[in-house]
PDB file of C-alpha atoms and ligand atoms in Angstrom:
ATOM      1  CA  UNK A   1      93.832  41.726  59.403  1.00 43.00           C
ATOM      2  CA  UNK A   2      90.382  42.931  60.910  1.00 46.00           C
ATOM      3  CA  UNK A   3      88.757  45.702  59.468  1.00 46.00           C
ATOM      4  CA  UNK A   4      85.420  47.238  61.018  1.00 47.00           C
ATOM      5  CA  UNK A   5      82.241  47.585  58.834  1.00 43.00           C
ATOM      6  CA  UNK A   6      82.475  50.582  57.669  1.00 45.00           C
ATOM      7  CA  UNK A   7      78.958  52.701  57.453  1.00 43.00           C
ATOM      8  CA  UNK A   8      78.616  52.123  53.757  1.00 44.00           C
ATOM      9  CA  UNK A   9      78.768  48.286  54.230  1.00 41.00           C
ATOM     10  CA  UNK A  10      75.866  48.463  56.878  1.00 39.00           C
ATOM     11  CA  UNK A  11      73.808  50.050  54.274  1.00 42.00           C
ATOM     12  CA  UNK A  12      74.544  47.982  51.865  1.00 43.00           C
ATOM     13  CA  UNK A  13      73.990  44.385  53.641  1.00 41.00           C
ATOM     14  CA  UNK A  14      69.977  44.784  54.534  1.00 41.00           C
ATOM     15  CA  UNK A  15      69.855  45.947  50.950  1.00 42.00           C
ATOM     16  CA  UNK A  16      71.433  42.390  49.914  1.00 41.00           C
ATOM     17  CA  UNK A  17      68.658  40.727  52.130  1.00 40.00           C
ATOM     18  CA  UNK A  18      66.160  42.713  51.117  1.00 42.00           C
ATOM     19  CA  UNK A  19      67.204  41.976  47.185  1.00 42.00           C
ATOM     20  CA  UNK A  20      67.678  38.438  47.926  1.00 41.00           C
ATOM     21  CA  UNK A  21      64.599  38.598  49.798  1.00 41.00           C
ATOM     22  CA  UNK A  22      62.823  39.808  46.660  1.00 44.00           C
ATOM     23  CA  UNK A  23      64.926  37.206  44.173  1.00 42.00           C
ATOM     24  CA  UNK A  24      63.384  34.457  46.412  1.00 42.00           C
ATOM     25  CA  UNK A  25      59.737  35.879  46.157  1.00 45.00           C
ATOM     26  CA  UNK A  26      60.173  36.256  42.414  1.00 52.00           C
ATOM     27  CA  UNK A  27      61.488  32.622  41.933  1.00 58.00           C
ATOM     28  CA  UNK A  28      58.347  31.308  44.511  1.00 74.00           C
ATOM     29  CA  UNK A  29      56.442  28.883  42.238  1.00 89.00           C
ATOM     30  CA  UNK A  30      53.028  29.885  41.443  1.00 93.00           C
ATOM     31  CA  UNK A  31      50.042  28.176  43.489  1.00 95.00           C
ATOM     32  CA  UNK A  32      49.085  25.929  40.301  1.00 96.00           C
ATOM     33  CA  UNK A  33      51.570  25.205  37.209  1.00 97.00           C
ATOM     34  CA  UNK A  34      49.324  26.724  34.686  1.00 98.00           C
ATOM     35  CA  UNK A  35      45.905  28.602  34.144  1.00 98.00           C
ATOM     36  CA  UNK A  36      43.797  28.022  30.500  1.00 98.00           C
ATOM     37  CA  UNK A  37      41.244  30.484  29.484  1.00 98.00           C
ATOM     38  CA  UNK A  38      38.331  29.894  27.567  1.00 98.00           C
ATOM     39  CA  UNK A  39      35.580  32.519  27.231  1.00 98.00           C
ATOM     40  CA  UNK A  40      34.506  35.804  24.964  1.00 97.00           C
ATOM     41  CA  UNK A  41      35.333  39.511  25.302  1.00 95.00           C
ATOM     42  CA  UNK A  42      35.647  39.596  29.205  1.00 94.00           C
ATOM     43  CA  UNK A  43      38.662  37.326  28.870  1.00 97.00           C
ATOM     44  CA  UNK A  44      39.863  37.880  25.626  1.00 97.00           C
ATOM     45  CA  UNK A  45      43.598  39.369  25.167  1.00 97.00           C
ATOM     46  CA  UNK A  46      43.984  39.601  21.854  1.00 97.00           C
ATOM     47  CA  UNK A  47      42.935  36.497  19.988  1.00 98.00           C
ATOM     48  CA  UNK A  48      40.753  38.819  17.615  1.00 97.00           C
ATOM     49  CA  UNK A  49      43.614  41.106  16.658  1.00 97.00           C
ATOM     50  CA  UNK A  50      43.908  39.753  13.253  1.00 96.00           C
ATOM     51  CA  UNK A  51      40.876  38.084  12.330  1.00 96.00           C
ATOM     52  CA  UNK A  52      38.153  40.097  10.348  1.00 93.00           C
ATOM     53  CA  UNK A  53      35.959  41.216  13.155  1.00 94.00           C
ATOM     54  CA  UNK A  54      33.987  44.228  14.593  1.00 94.00           C
ATOM     55  CA  UNK A  55      34.673  42.547  17.700  1.00 94.00           C
ATOM     56  CA  UNK A  56      38.050  43.996  18.179  1.00 95.00           C
ATOM     57  CA  UNK A  57      39.870  46.086  20.813  1.00 96.00           C
ATOM     58  CA  UNK A  58      43.498  46.423  19.800  1.00 95.00           C
ATOM     59  CA  UNK A  59      42.601  50.623  20.066  1.00 95.00           C
ATOM     60  CA  UNK A  60      43.034  53.133  22.277  1.00 96.00           C
ATOM     61  CA  UNK A  61      41.086  54.147  24.141  1.00 96.00           C
ATOM     62  CA  UNK A  62      40.989  50.236  25.387  1.00 96.00           C
ATOM     63  CA  UNK A  63      44.647  50.062  27.234  1.00 96.00           C
ATOM     64  CA  UNK A  64      44.569  53.457  28.371  1.00 96.00           C
ATOM     65  CA  UNK A  65      45.382  52.593  31.422  1.00 96.00           C
ATOM     66  CA  UNK A  66      47.403  49.181  30.661  1.00 95.00           C
ATOM     67  CA  UNK A  67      51.037  49.560  31.019  1.00 94.00           C
ATOM     68  CA  UNK A  68      51.299  47.462  27.443  1.00 94.00           C
ATOM     69  CA  UNK A  69      48.571  49.865  25.939  1.00 96.00           C
ATOM     70  CA  UNK A  70      45.943  48.338  23.538  1.00 96.00           C
ATOM     71  CA  UNK A  71      46.515  44.769  23.061  1.00 97.00           C
ATOM     72  CA  UNK A  72      43.331  43.414  22.551  1.00 96.00           C
ATOM     73  CA  UNK A  73      41.814  43.165  25.966  1.00 96.00           C
ATOM     74  CA  UNK A  74      38.160  44.943  26.195  1.00 95.00           C
ATOM     75  CA  UNK A  75      38.875  47.025  28.802  1.00 95.00           C
ATOM     76  CA  UNK A  76      40.772  50.214  29.843  1.00 95.00           C
ATOM     77  CA  UNK A  77      43.121  47.949  32.059  1.00 96.00           C
ATOM     78  CA  UNK A  78      43.870  44.261  33.454  1.00 96.00           C
ATOM     79  CA  UNK A  79      41.052  41.343  32.930  1.00 95.00           C
ATOM     80  CA  UNK A  80      40.154  39.511  35.707  1.00 95.00           C
ATOM     81  CA  UNK A  81      42.385  36.611  34.586  1.00 96.00           C
ATOM     82  CA  UNK A  82      45.684  39.093  34.409  1.00 96.00           C
ATOM     83  CA  UNK A  83      44.699  39.763  38.411  1.00 96.00           C
ATOM     84  CA  UNK A  84      44.048  35.899  39.137  1.00 96.00           C
ATOM     85  CA  UNK A  85      47.519  34.778  37.587  1.00 96.00           C
ATOM     86  CA  UNK A  86      49.079  37.482  39.540  1.00 95.00           C
ATOM     87  CA  UNK A  87      47.694  36.195  42.432  1.00 96.00           C
ATOM     88  CA  UNK A  88      48.451  32.973  41.670  1.00 96.00           C
ATOM     89  CA  UNK A  89      52.007  33.968  41.213  1.00 96.00           C
ATOM     90  CA  UNK A  90      52.876  33.340  37.864  1.00 96.00           C
ATOM     91  CA  UNK A  91      55.187  36.112  36.816  1.00 93.00           C
ATOM     92  CA  UNK A  92      53.574  37.102  33.488  1.00 94.00           C
ATOM     93  CA  UNK A  93      49.943  37.567  32.164  1.00 96.00           C
ATOM     94  CA  UNK A  94      48.716  34.374  29.925  1.00 96.00           C
ATOM     95  CA  UNK A  95      49.845  34.682  25.980  1.00 96.00           C
ATOM     96  CA  UNK A  96      46.785  35.018  23.501  1.00 97.00           C
ATOM     97  CA  UNK A  97      46.680  31.471  21.836  1.00 97.00           C
ATOM     98  CA  UNK A  98      47.181  33.806  18.711  1.00 92.00           C
ATOM     99  CA  UNK A  99      50.897  34.700  20.060  1.00 93.00           C
ATOM    100  CA  UNK A 100      51.445  31.737  21.674  1.00 93.00           C
ATOM    101  CA  UNK A 101      55.043  30.136  21.194  1.00 91.00           C
ATOM    102  CA  UNK A 102      58.239  28.073  22.724  1.00 93.00           C
ATOM    103  CA  UNK A 103      58.274  27.165  26.668  1.00 94.00           C
ATOM    104  CA  UNK A 104      55.474  29.617  27.427  1.00 93.00           C
ATOM    105  CA  UNK A 105      52.334  27.379  27.042  1.00 97.00           C
ATOM    106  CA  UNK A 106      53.590  25.145  29.856  1.00 97.00           C
ATOM    107  CA  UNK A 107      52.654  28.169  31.983  1.00 97.00           C
ATOM    108  CA  UNK A 108      48.924  28.325  29.973  1.00 98.00           C
ATOM    109  CA  UNK A 109      46.967  29.914  27.483  1.00 98.00           C
ATOM    110  CA  UNK A 110      44.451  32.320  26.860  1.00 98.00           C
ATOM    111  CA  UNK A 111      41.681  31.511  23.886  1.00 98.00           C
ATOM    112  CA  UNK A 112      39.290  33.414  24.354  1.00 98.00           C
ATOM    113  CA  UNK A 113      37.586  35.578  21.603  1.00 98.00           C
ATOM    114  CA  UNK A 114      35.596  38.264  21.643  1.00 97.00           C
ATOM    115  CA  UNK A 115      32.081  37.775  20.735  1.00 97.00           C
ATOM    116  CA  UNK A 116      32.273  34.139  20.516  1.00 98.00           C
ATOM    117  CA  UNK A 117      29.768  31.539  22.467  1.00 98.00           C
ATOM    118  CA  UNK A 118      28.621  28.332  23.273  1.00 98.00           C
ATOM    119  CA  UNK A 119      27.246  28.241  20.159  1.00 98.00           C
ATOM    120  CA  UNK A 120      29.019  28.329  16.732  1.00 98.00           C
ATOM    121  CA  UNK A 121      26.509  30.629  15.146  1.00 98.00           C
ATOM    122  CA  UNK A 122      26.841  33.272  17.810  1.00 98.00           C
ATOM    123  CA  UNK A 123      28.092  36.392  17.088  1.00 97.00           C
ATOM    124  CA  UNK A 124      28.643  35.556  13.497  1.00 98.00           C
ATOM    125  CA  UNK A 125      27.195  39.078  12.056  1.00 97.00           C
ATOM    126  CA  UNK A 126      30.238  40.477  14.217  1.00 96.00           C
ATOM    127  CA  UNK A 127      32.803  38.517  11.525  1.00 96.00           C
ATOM    128  CA  UNK A 128      35.667  36.620  12.346  1.00 97.00           C
ATOM    129  CA  UNK A 129      35.541  35.126  16.120  1.00 97.00           C
ATOM    130  CA  UNK A 130      36.663  32.060  17.710  1.00 98.00           C
ATOM    131  CA  UNK A 131      33.692  29.782  19.432  1.00 98.00           C
ATOM    132  CA  UNK A 132      33.765  27.788  22.218  1.00 98.00           C
ATOM    133  CA  UNK A 133      34.308  24.505  20.263  1.00 98.00           C
ATOM    134  CA  UNK A 134      37.130  25.604  18.215  1.00 98.00           C
ATOM    135  CA  UNK A 135      38.719  26.962  21.001  1.00 98.00           C
ATOM    136  CA  UNK A 136      38.684  23.655  22.706  1.00 98.00           C
ATOM    137  CA  UNK A 137      40.421  22.491  19.194  1.00 98.00           C
ATOM    138  CA  UNK A 138      42.935  25.184  19.839  1.00 98.00           C
ATOM    139  CA  UNK A 139      43.807  23.699  23.275  1.00 98.00           C
ATOM    140  CA  UNK A 140      43.962  19.876  21.767  1.00 98.00           C
ATOM    141  CA  UNK A 141      46.815  22.136  19.288  1.00 98.00           C
ATOM    142  CA  UNK A 142      48.562  23.035  22.445  1.00 98.00           C
ATOM    143  CA  UNK A 143      48.569  19.883  23.999  1.00 98.00           C
ATOM    144  CA  UNK A 144      50.152  18.258  21.481  1.00 97.00           C
ATOM    145  CA  UNK A 145      52.633  21.030  21.245  1.00 97.00           C
ATOM    146  CA  UNK A 146      53.253  20.204  24.994  1.00 98.00           C
ATOM    147  CA  UNK A 147      53.490  16.888  24.797  1.00 97.00           C
ATOM    148  CA  UNK A 148      56.680  17.505  21.971  1.00 96.00           C
ATOM    149  CA  UNK A 149      58.024  20.138  24.657  1.00 97.00           C
ATOM    150  CA  UNK A 150      57.991  17.407  27.743  1.00 97.00           C
ATOM    151  CA  UNK A 151      58.578  14.316  25.326  1.00 97.00           C
ATOM    152  CA  UNK A 152      56.848  12.446  27.886  1.00 96.00           C
ATOM    153  CA  UNK A 153      53.052  10.985  28.067  1.00 96.00           C
ATOM    154  CA  UNK A 154      52.755  10.441  31.667  1.00 97.00           C
ATOM    155  CA  UNK A 155      54.729  13.867  32.837  1.00 97.00           C
ATOM    156  CA  UNK A 156      52.399  15.905  30.576  1.00 98.00           C
ATOM    157  CA  UNK A 157      49.399  13.880  31.429  1.00 98.00           C
ATOM    158  CA  UNK A 158      50.340  15.017  34.863  1.00 98.00           C
ATOM    159  CA  UNK A 159      50.865  18.859  34.054  1.00 98.00           C
ATOM    160  CA  UNK A 160      47.685  19.148  32.343  1.00 98.00           C
ATOM    161  CA  UNK A 161      45.408  17.182  35.296  1.00 98.00           C
ATOM    162  CA  UNK A 162      47.042  19.939  37.960  1.00 98.00           C
ATOM    163  CA  UNK A 163      46.155  23.168  35.669  1.00 98.00           C
ATOM    164  CA  UNK A 164      43.298  25.766  36.007  1.00 98.00           C
ATOM    165  CA  UNK A 165      40.525  25.759  33.446  1.00 98.00           C
ATOM    166  CA  UNK A 166      38.553  28.815  33.468  1.00 98.00           C
ATOM    167  CA  UNK A 167      35.599  29.085  31.604  1.00 98.00           C
ATOM    168  CA  UNK A 168      33.516  31.748  30.988  1.00 97.00           C
ATOM    169  CA  UNK A 169      31.316  31.828  28.223  1.00 98.00           C
ATOM    170  CA  UNK A 170      27.704  32.047  27.118  1.00 97.00           C
ATOM    171  CA  UNK A 171      27.025  35.971  27.519  1.00 95.00           C
ATOM    172  CA  UNK A 172      26.983  36.155  23.375  1.00 96.00           C
ATOM    173  CA  UNK A 173      24.701  33.336  23.470  1.00 98.00           C
ATOM    174  CA  UNK A 174      22.003  35.816  24.549  1.00 96.00           C
ATOM    175  CA  UNK A 175      23.364  39.203  23.394  1.00 93.00           C
ATOM    176  CA  UNK A 176      24.601  38.553  20.177  1.00 95.00           C
ATOM    177  CA  UNK A 177      22.476  35.454  19.732  1.00 97.00           C
ATOM    178  CA  UNK A 178      18.919  35.211  21.363  1.00 97.00           C
ATOM    179  CA  UNK A 179      18.117  38.824  22.098  1.00 95.00           C
ATOM    180  CA  UNK A 180      18.923  39.728  18.335  1.00 95.00           C
ATOM    181  CA  UNK A 181      15.680  37.820  16.249  1.00 96.00           C
ATOM    182  CA  UNK A 182      16.197  39.351  13.408  1.00 97.00           C
ATOM    183  CA  UNK A 183      19.678  38.119  12.670  1.00 98.00           C
ATOM    184  CA  UNK A 184      19.108  35.002  14.581  1.00 98.00           C
ATOM    185  CA  UNK A 185      16.348  32.171  14.636  1.00 98.00           C
ATOM    186  CA  UNK A 186      16.794  30.987  18.061  1.00 98.00           C
ATOM    187  CA  UNK A 187      13.882  33.182  19.528  1.00 97.00           C
ATOM    188  CA  UNK A 188      11.659  31.713  16.977  1.00 98.00           C
ATOM    189  CA  UNK A 189      12.674  28.078  17.630  1.00 98.00           C
ATOM    190  CA  UNK A 190      12.762  27.862  21.939  1.00 98.00           C
ATOM    191  CA  UNK A 191      11.591  29.677  24.887  1.00 98.00           C
ATOM    192  CA  UNK A 192      13.731  31.241  27.141  1.00 97.00           C
ATOM    193  CA  UNK A 193      13.559  28.185  29.797  1.00 98.00           C
ATOM    194  CA  UNK A 194      14.175  25.802  26.222  1.00 98.00           C
ATOM    195  CA  UNK A 195      17.120  27.609  25.419  1.00 98.00           C
ATOM    196  CA  UNK A 196      19.047  27.975  28.952  1.00 98.00           C
ATOM    197  CA  UNK A 197      18.866  23.803  28.877  1.00 98.00           C
ATOM    198  CA  UNK A 198      19.708  23.815  25.263  1.00 98.00           C
ATOM    199  CA  UNK A 199      23.283  26.229  26.389  1.00 98.00           C
ATOM    200  CA  UNK A 200      24.027  24.430  29.337  1.00 98.00           C
ATOM    201  CA  UNK A 201      23.586  20.833  27.770  1.00 98.00           C
ATOM    202  CA  UNK A 202      25.632  21.752  24.783  1.00 98.00           C
ATOM    203  CA  UNK A 203      28.134  23.310  27.516  1.00 98.00           C
ATOM    204  CA  UNK A 204      28.301  20.644  29.986  1.00 98.00           C
ATOM    205  CA  UNK A 205      29.279  17.986  26.433  1.00 98.00           C
ATOM    206  CA  UNK A 206      32.246  20.370  25.729  1.00 98.00           C
ATOM    207  CA  UNK A 207      33.474  20.554  29.333  1.00 98.00           C
ATOM    208  CA  UNK A 208      33.430  16.926  28.797  1.00 98.00           C
ATOM    209  CA  UNK A 209      35.687  16.950  25.974  1.00 98.00           C
ATOM    210  CA  UNK A 210      38.413  19.461  28.023  1.00 98.00           C
ATOM    211  CA  UNK A 211      37.778  16.188  30.583  1.00 98.00           C
ATOM    212  CA  UNK A 212      38.645  13.706  27.811  1.00 98.00           C
ATOM    213  CA  UNK A 213      41.576  15.942  27.019  1.00 98.00           C
ATOM    214  CA  UNK A 214      42.991  16.151  30.525  1.00 98.00           C
ATOM    215  CA  UNK A 215      41.431  18.744  32.547  1.00 98.00           C
ATOM    216  CA  UNK A 216      40.649  18.034  35.850  1.00 98.00           C
ATOM    217  CA  UNK A 217      40.180  21.490  37.443  1.00 98.00           C
ATOM    218  CA  UNK A 218      37.264  23.879  36.505  1.00 98.00           C
ATOM    219  CA  UNK A 219      36.420  27.032  37.516  1.00 98.00           C
ATOM    220  CA  UNK A 220      32.873  27.826  35.830  1.00 98.00           C
ATOM    221  CA  UNK A 221      31.813  31.321  35.549  1.00 97.00           C
ATOM    222  CA  UNK A 222      27.722  31.913  35.711  1.00 96.00           C
ATOM    223  CA  UNK A 223      26.362  34.830  33.477  1.00 95.00           C
ATOM    224  CA  UNK A 224      26.572  38.305  34.581  1.00 90.00           C
ATOM    225  CA  UNK A 225      23.552  40.362  34.744  1.00 88.00           C
ATOM    226  CA  UNK A 226      23.931  41.607  31.089  1.00 86.00           C
ATOM    227  CA  UNK A 227      20.441  43.170  31.024  1.00 89.00           C
ATOM    228  CA  UNK A 228      22.533  45.865  33.527  1.00 88.00           C
ATOM    229  CA  UNK A 229      25.446  46.684  30.778  1.00 85.00           C
ATOM    230  CA  UNK A 230      24.945  50.164  28.995  1.00 85.00           C
ATOM    231  CA  UNK A 231      24.462  48.383  25.868  1.00 83.00           C
ATOM    232  CA  UNK A 232      21.510  46.551  26.718  1.00 86.00           C
ATOM    233  CA  UNK A 233      20.258  49.232  28.418  1.00 90.00           C
ATOM    234  CA  UNK A 234      19.984  51.493  25.726  1.00 89.00           C
ATOM    235  CA  UNK A 235      19.316  48.857  22.771  1.00 87.00           C
ATOM    236  CA  UNK A 236      16.075  47.170  24.916  1.00 87.00           C
ATOM    237  CA  UNK A 237      15.188  49.829  27.407  1.00 88.00           C
ATOM    238  CA  UNK A 238      14.043  49.622  30.670  1.00 86.00           C
ATOM    239  CA  UNK A 239      10.925  50.258  31.463  1.00 87.00           C
ATOM    240  CA  UNK A 240      11.975  52.410  34.621  1.00 86.00           C
ATOM    241  CA  UNK A 241      14.014  49.391  36.071  1.00 88.00           C
ATOM    242  CA  UNK A 242      17.709  49.909  36.269  1.00 87.00           C
ATOM    243  CA  UNK A 243      18.221  47.259  34.084  1.00 91.00           C
ATOM    244  CA  UNK A 244      16.567  44.944  31.282  1.00 91.00           C
ATOM    245  CA  UNK A 245      14.604  42.630  32.920  1.00 91.00           C
ATOM    246  CA  UNK A 246      13.766  40.456  29.921  1.00 88.00           C
ATOM    247  CA  UNK A 247      17.498  39.815  29.545  1.00 90.00           C
ATOM    248  CA  UNK A 248      18.478  39.014  33.062  1.00 92.00           C
ATOM    249  CA  UNK A 249      16.054  37.033  33.003  1.00 94.00           C
ATOM    250  CA  UNK A 250      18.415  35.120  30.410  1.00 94.00           C
ATOM    251  CA  UNK A 251      21.202  34.987  32.735  1.00 94.00           C
ATOM    252  CA  UNK A 252      19.266  33.769  35.960  1.00 94.00           C
ATOM    253  CA  UNK A 253      17.709  30.794  33.823  1.00 96.00           C
ATOM    254  CA  UNK A 254      21.047  29.610  32.553  1.00 97.00           C
ATOM    255  CA  UNK A 255      23.031  30.306  36.017  1.00 96.00           C
ATOM    256  CA  UNK A 256      20.194  28.093  37.507  1.00 96.00           C
ATOM    257  CA  UNK A 257      20.655  24.882  35.591  1.00 98.00           C
ATOM    258  CA  UNK A 258      24.688  25.199  35.510  1.00 98.00           C
ATOM    259  CA  UNK A 259      24.932  24.795  39.285  1.00 97.00           C
ATOM    260  CA  UNK A 260      23.432  21.516  38.781  1.00 98.00           C
ATOM    261  CA  UNK A 261      25.404  20.357  35.603  1.00 98.00           C
ATOM    262  CA  UNK A 262      28.302  21.212  37.386  1.00 98.00           C
ATOM    263  CA  UNK A 263      26.959  19.408  40.323  1.00 98.00           C
ATOM    264  CA  UNK A 264      26.376  16.056  38.312  1.00 98.00           C
ATOM    265  CA  UNK A 265      29.766  16.530  36.494  1.00 98.00           C
ATOM    266  CA  UNK A 266      31.471  16.847  39.867  1.00 98.00           C
ATOM    267  CA  UNK A 267      29.646  13.294  40.839  1.00 98.00           C
ATOM    268  CA  UNK A 268      30.134  11.682  37.040  1.00 98.00           C
ATOM    269  CA  UNK A 269      33.531  12.462  36.223  1.00 98.00           C
ATOM    270  CA  UNK A 270      36.387  10.648  38.342  1.00 98.00           C
ATOM    271  CA  UNK A 271      38.972  13.131  39.927  1.00 98.00           C
ATOM    272  CA  UNK A 272      37.418  16.117  38.666  1.00 98.00           C
ATOM    273  CA  UNK A 273      36.443  19.194  40.389  1.00 98.00           C
ATOM    274  CA  UNK A 274      34.053  21.797  38.972  1.00 98.00           C
ATOM    275  CA  UNK A 275      34.136  25.383  40.797  1.00 98.00           C
ATOM    276  CA  UNK A 276      30.996  27.540  40.198  1.00 97.00           C
ATOM    277  CA  UNK A 277      31.743  30.929  40.492  1.00 95.00           C
ATOM    278  CA  UNK A 278      28.726  33.639  40.187  1.00 88.00           C
ATOM    279  CA  UNK A 279      29.552  36.848  38.827  1.00 80.00           C
ATOM    280  CA  UNK A 280      26.402  38.405  39.087  1.00 70.00           C
ATOM    281  CA  UNK A 281      26.720  40.861  42.057  1.00 62.00           C
ATOM    282  CA  UNK A 282      26.538  44.456  41.913  1.00 54.00           C
ATOM    283  CA  UNK A 283      24.800  45.278  38.540  1.00 51.00           C
ATOM    284  CA  UNK A 284      26.687  49.095  39.549  1.00 49.00           C
ATOM    285  CA  UNK A 285      29.813  47.449  38.617  1.00 50.00           C
ATOM    286  CA  UNK A 286      28.992  46.978  34.969  1.00 46.00           C
ATOM    287  CA  UNK A 287      29.906  49.427  32.740  1.00 45.00           C
ATOM    288  CA  UNK A 288      33.577  49.650  32.528  1.00 45.00           C
ATOM    289  CA  UNK A 289      33.864  46.715  30.329  1.00 44.00           C
ATOM    290  CA  UNK A 290      32.259  46.324  27.130  1.00 43.00           C
ATOM    291  CA  UNK A 291      30.684  43.361  26.295  1.00 44.00           C
ATOM    292  CA  UNK A 292      30.798  41.471  22.881  1.00 47.00           C
TER     293      UNK A 292
HETATM  294  C1  NAG B   1      58.177  10.412  32.908  1.00 79.12           C
HETATM  295  O1  NAG B   1      57.717  11.536  33.895  1.00 79.12           O
HETATM  296  C2  NAG B   1      57.588  10.556  35.088  1.00 79.12           C
HETATM  297  C3  NAG B   1      56.955  11.566  36.185  1.00 79.12           C
HETATM  298  O2  NAG B   1      55.576  11.944  35.779  1.00 79.12           O
HETATM  299  C4  NAG B   1      58.831  10.389  35.471  1.00 79.12           C
HETATM  300  O3  NAG B   1      59.108   9.570  36.799  1.00 79.12           O
HETATM  301  C5  NAG B   1      59.310   9.622  34.828  1.00 79.12           C
HETATM  302  O4  NAG B   1      60.585   8.993  35.250  1.00 79.12           O
HETATM  303  C6  NAG B   1      59.763  10.458  33.165  1.00 79.12           C
HETATM  304  N1  NAG B   1      60.147   9.373  32.268  1.00 79.12           N
HETATM  305  C7  NAG B   1      61.191   9.440  31.474  1.00 79.12           C
HETATM  306  C8  NAG B   1      61.243   8.672  30.429  1.00 79.12           C
HETATM  307  O5  NAG B   1      61.689  11.080  32.062  1.00 79.12           O
HETATM  308  C1  NAG B   2      25.350  12.052  35.085  1.00 79.12           C
HETATM  309  O1  NAG B   2      25.172  10.690  34.890  1.00 79.12           O
HETATM  310  C2  NAG B   2      24.337  10.570  34.865  1.00 79.12           C
HETATM  311  C3  NAG B   2      23.521   8.838  35.234  1.00 79.12           C
HETATM  312  O2  NAG B   2      24.633   8.298  34.375  1.00 79.12           O
HETATM  313  C4  NAG B   2      23.362  11.144  33.627  1.00 79.12           C
HETATM  314  O3  NAG B   2      22.081  10.941  33.653  1.00 79.12           O
HETATM  315  C5  NAG B   2      23.466  12.739  33.625  1.00 79.12           C
HETATM  316  O4  NAG B   2      22.896  13.311  32.354  1.00 79.12           O
HETATM  317  C6  NAG B   2      24.818  12.797  34.064  1.00 79.12           C
HETATM  318  N1  NAG B   2      25.221  14.153  33.906  1.00 79.12           N
HETATM  319  C7  NAG B   2      25.718  14.906  33.386  1.00 79.12           C
HETATM  320  C8  NAG B   2      25.828  16.466  33.227  1.00 79.12           C
HETATM  321  O5  NAG B   2      26.366  14.749  32.361  1.00 79.12           O
END
């Protein structure tokens, strides 16, 4: 028996099609299988929450504009990585290492920690934090968990080689180390030039150890103009400029050494792709996010 489509069905069909489309979109695979995040407070999403530390952000007004409220992100809203992972097509943000569990780690993990630096002692006056060296150790722990989830070494190796490894570190080696000479000895021992060289050398060793642990695709951030942050401006004064020049010089010296170092790593390490990202654009963009 033939029946005419009733008006209601005419409405239902396009809606169903739209839902199917949405379903497709939700099931679309992200552009990369996994995204690992190393860094400081700019990238942290809650790794310091259970540490005894003054570098914490799991209380209001942090998170005031974020759907999940305060999480340990050092910002009112989402971090840059939250935007990036959504744009890459992931369904969810990367879990902080401190809360990572189960199969979620196959999509990536966030190891970043407020007050952390390239150097282990950086930020120590703030208490607990996870320096970059320790973040790398935590990544190796995650790798062994991935290996036991996958039960296949070559598949694990292949997965790790296709992930993006985001490294955003070094701000604290200045603002919570070099530019606090009353607490740290680095300014007495090194000129600004020597210090930048030392930091970039140490960073290159750390990047190599991630490479040795299977990483191939790196996104490495230069330092922002942290001499333009409200914090730097209030502590050091600007003598009439918008920003603190000697502090910004640290960022410039560091970035000028970082770029050729990454270029060398691209040549030296087979199959590796290091990309430099420059965050030192517009000083007016600073101030929304607390630097630690
Ligand atoms: C391990 O993974 C590789 C692909 O990376 C696949 O070719 C191979 O069949 C897998 N081995 C086992 C035992 O599942
Ligand atoms: C790359 O290799 C050259 C030649 O061995 C070496 O001098 C240089 O230090 C290496 N660069 C890095 C960043 O490891």
